[in-house]
Coordinates of C-alpha atoms and ligand atoms in Angstrom, one line a residue:
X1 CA 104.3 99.9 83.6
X2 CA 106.3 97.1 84.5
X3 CA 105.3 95.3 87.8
X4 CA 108.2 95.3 90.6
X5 CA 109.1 92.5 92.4
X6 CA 108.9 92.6 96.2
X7 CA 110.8 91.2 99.0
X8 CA 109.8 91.5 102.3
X9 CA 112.3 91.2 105.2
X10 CA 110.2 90.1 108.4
X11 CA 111.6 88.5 111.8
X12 CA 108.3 88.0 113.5
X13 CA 104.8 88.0 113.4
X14 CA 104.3 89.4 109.8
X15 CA 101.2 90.7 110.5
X16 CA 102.2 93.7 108.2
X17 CA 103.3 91.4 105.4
X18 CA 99.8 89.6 105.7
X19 CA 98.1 92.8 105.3
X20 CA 100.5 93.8 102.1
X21 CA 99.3 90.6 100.5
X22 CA 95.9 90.9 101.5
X23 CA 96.2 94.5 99.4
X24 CA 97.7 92.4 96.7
X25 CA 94.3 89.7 96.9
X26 CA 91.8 92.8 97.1
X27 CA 93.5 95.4 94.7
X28 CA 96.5 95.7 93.2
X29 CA 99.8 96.9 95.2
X30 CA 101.2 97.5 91.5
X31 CA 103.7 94.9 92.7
X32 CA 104.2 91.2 93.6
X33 CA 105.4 89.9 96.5
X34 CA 107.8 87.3 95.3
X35 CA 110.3 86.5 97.9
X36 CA 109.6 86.4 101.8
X37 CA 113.4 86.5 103.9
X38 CA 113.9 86.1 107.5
X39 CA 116.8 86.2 110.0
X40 CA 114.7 83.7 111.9
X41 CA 113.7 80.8 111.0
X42 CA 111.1 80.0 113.2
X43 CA 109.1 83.3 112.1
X44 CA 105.8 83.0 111.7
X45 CA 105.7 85.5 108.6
X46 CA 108.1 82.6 106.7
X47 CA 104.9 80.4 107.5
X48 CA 102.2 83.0 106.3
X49 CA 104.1 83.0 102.6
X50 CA 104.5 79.1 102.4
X51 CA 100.9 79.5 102.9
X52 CA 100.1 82.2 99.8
X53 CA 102.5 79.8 97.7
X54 CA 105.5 82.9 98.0
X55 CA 109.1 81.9 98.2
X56 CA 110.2 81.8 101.7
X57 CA 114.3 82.0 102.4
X58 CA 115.8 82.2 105.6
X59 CA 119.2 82.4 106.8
X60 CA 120.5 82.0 110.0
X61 CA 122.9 84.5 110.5
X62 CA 125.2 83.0 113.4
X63 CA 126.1 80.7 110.6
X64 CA 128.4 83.7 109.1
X65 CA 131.4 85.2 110.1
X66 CA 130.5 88.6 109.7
X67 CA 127.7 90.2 108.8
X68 CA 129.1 91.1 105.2
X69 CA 129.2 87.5 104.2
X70 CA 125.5 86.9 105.5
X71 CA 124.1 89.7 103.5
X72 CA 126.3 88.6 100.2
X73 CA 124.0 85.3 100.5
X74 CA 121.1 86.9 100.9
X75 CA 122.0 89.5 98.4
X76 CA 122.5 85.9 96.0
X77 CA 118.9 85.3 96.4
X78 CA 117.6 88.7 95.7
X79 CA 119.7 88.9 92.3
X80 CA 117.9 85.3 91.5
X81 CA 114.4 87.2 91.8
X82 CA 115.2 90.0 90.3
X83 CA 114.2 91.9 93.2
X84 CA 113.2 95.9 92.5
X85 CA 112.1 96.4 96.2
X86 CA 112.9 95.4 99.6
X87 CA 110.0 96.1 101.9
X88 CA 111.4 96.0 105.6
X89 CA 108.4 94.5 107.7
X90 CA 109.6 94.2 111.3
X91 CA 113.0 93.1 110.4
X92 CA 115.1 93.5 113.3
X93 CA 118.0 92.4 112.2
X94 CA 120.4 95.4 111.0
X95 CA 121.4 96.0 107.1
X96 CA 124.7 96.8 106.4
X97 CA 125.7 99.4 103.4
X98 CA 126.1 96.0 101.5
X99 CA 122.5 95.9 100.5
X100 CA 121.3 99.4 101.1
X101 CA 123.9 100.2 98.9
X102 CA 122.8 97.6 95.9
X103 CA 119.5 98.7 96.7
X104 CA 119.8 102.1 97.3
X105 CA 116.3 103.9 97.9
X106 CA 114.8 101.0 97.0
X107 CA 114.1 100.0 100.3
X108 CA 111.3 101.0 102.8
X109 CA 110.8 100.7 106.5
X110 CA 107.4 101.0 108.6
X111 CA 108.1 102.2 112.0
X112 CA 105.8 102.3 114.8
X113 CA 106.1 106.2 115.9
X114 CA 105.6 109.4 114.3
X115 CA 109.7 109.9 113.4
X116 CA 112.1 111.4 114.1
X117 CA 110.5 110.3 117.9
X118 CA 110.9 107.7 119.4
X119 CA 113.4 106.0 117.2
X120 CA 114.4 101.9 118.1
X121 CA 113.7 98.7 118.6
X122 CA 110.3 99.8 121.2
X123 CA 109.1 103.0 119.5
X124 CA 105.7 101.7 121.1
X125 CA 106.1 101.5 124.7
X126 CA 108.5 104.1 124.7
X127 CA 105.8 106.8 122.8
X128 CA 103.5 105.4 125.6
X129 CA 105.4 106.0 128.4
X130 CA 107.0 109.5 127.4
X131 CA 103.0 110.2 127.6
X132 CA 102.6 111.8 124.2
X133 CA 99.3 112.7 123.3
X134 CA 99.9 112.1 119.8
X135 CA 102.1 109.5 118.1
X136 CA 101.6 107.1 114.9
X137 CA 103.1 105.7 112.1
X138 CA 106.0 106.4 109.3
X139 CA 106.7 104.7 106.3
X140 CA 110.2 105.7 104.7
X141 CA 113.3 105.4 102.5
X142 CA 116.3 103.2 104.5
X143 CA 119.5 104.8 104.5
X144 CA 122.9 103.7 106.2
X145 CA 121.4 105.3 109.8
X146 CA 118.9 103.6 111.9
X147 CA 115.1 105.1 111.3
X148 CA 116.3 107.8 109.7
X149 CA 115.6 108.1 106.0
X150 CA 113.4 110.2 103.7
X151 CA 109.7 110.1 104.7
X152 CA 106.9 108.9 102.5
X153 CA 104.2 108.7 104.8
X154 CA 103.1 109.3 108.3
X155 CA 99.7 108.9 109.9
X156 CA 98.5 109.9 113.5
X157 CA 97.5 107.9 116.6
X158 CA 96.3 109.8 119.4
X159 CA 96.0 108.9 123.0
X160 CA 93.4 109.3 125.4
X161 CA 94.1 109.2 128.9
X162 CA 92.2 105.8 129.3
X163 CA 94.0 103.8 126.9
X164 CA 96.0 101.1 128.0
X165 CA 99.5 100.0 125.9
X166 CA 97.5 97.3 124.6
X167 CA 95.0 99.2 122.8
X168 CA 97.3 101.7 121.9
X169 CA 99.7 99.0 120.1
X170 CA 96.5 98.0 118.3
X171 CA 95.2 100.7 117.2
X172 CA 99.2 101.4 115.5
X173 CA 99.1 97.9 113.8
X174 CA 95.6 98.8 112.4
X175 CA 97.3 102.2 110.8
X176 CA 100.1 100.5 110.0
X177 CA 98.0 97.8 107.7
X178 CA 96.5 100.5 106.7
X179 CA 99.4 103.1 105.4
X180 CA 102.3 100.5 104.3
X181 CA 100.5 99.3 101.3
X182 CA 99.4 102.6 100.0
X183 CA 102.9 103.8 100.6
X184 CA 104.3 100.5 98.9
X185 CA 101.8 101.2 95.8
X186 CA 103.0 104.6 95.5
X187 CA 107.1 103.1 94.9
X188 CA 105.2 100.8 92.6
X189 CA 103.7 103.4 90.1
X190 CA 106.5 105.6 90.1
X191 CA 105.3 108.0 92.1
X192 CA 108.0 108.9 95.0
X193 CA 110.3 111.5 94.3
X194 CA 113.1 112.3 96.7
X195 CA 114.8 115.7 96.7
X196 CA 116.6 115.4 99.6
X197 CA 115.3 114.7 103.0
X198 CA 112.1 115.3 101.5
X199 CA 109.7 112.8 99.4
X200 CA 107.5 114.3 96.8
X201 CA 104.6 112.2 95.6
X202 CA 104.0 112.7 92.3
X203 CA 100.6 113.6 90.5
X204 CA 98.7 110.8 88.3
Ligands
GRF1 C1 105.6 96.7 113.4 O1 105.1 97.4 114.5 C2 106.6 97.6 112.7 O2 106.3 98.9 112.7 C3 107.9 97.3 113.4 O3 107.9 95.9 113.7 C4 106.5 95.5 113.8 C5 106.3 94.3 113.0 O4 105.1 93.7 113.2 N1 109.0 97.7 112.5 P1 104.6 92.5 112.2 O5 105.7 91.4 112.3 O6 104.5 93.1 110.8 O7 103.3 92.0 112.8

């Protein structure tokens, strides 16, 4: 099998980048992370690929007229890494059909909620203060709606009345390491399927 060649999108952190290559260093994603893009260019996740010797691009987008001509260089650098997947790792900057539709369902997002709750930009604190018992963690296909594409995966968090938001948004992150590179490995090998709104994982 041929291995694909990752991007990840990240504005922030990156901590789920850093776990995706840390999968890569341990085991084998089935994949490489080749390119790292941010909106921002002060992201810290830009510093953690300089730092595992990955490409690291970003564009500024108030540079751009509109957001069509942003994504058209971006979508320049992509074609130069012959990019298979876009892994979407706390990239809050929106995508316009430009590139979800040159990279149609080859694009995941993690968000930090069981979905279709608790959709947007604070899925965290807004879980948390709805007072769910139960929330968690979905990995899943990116369409032209926000949060809203085929599932892969999705993994529990529950909440006990002593928990603060802090531990809470921990104890997400942890799962989140945890799930994104096993969903990522999956689109790797081959082995997502999607009839529909639904996403078959396919047998070895
Ligand atoms: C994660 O909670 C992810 O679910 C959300 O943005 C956050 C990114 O965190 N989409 P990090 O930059 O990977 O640490």
């Amino acid at each position: 099998m041929v291995r694909k060649k990752i991007a990840v999108f990240a504005s922030g952190f990156g901590s789920n980048l850093q776990a995706l290559i840390d999968f890569n260093t341990d085991g084998d994603l089935g994949g490489d992370i080749v390119l790292v893009f941010s909106n921002d260019l002060e992201a810290f996740a830009l510093k953690r690929a300089k730092k595992h010797s990955i490409r690291a691009e970003s564009i500024d987008p108030s540079g751009f007229a509109n957001r069509q001509d942003f994504e058209l260089e971006m979508l320049k650098i992509l074609k130069e890494e012959k990019i298979d997947l876009i892994i979407l790792a706390g990239y809050m900057f929106l995508l316009t059909p430009l590139i979800i539709d040159a990279y149609k369902n080859k694009i995941l997002n993690i968000h930090p909620t069981l979905l279709p709750s608790f959709k947007g930009t604070h899925g965290i604190k807004d879980a948390f203060k709805f007072g769910v018992k139960v929330s968690g963690v979905t990995v899943h296909f990116v369409d032209a709606e926000l949060d809203n594409g085929p599932i892969i995966m999705q993994a529990p968090v529950f909440i006990s009345q002593d928990d603060t938001l802090e531990k809470f948004e921990k104890e997400i992150h942890k799962v989140e390491h945890k799930i994104y590179p096993q969903a990522v490995k999956l689109f790797c090998e081959d082995k997502l399927k999607i009839n529909g709104r639904k996403v078959e994982i396919l047998p070895e």
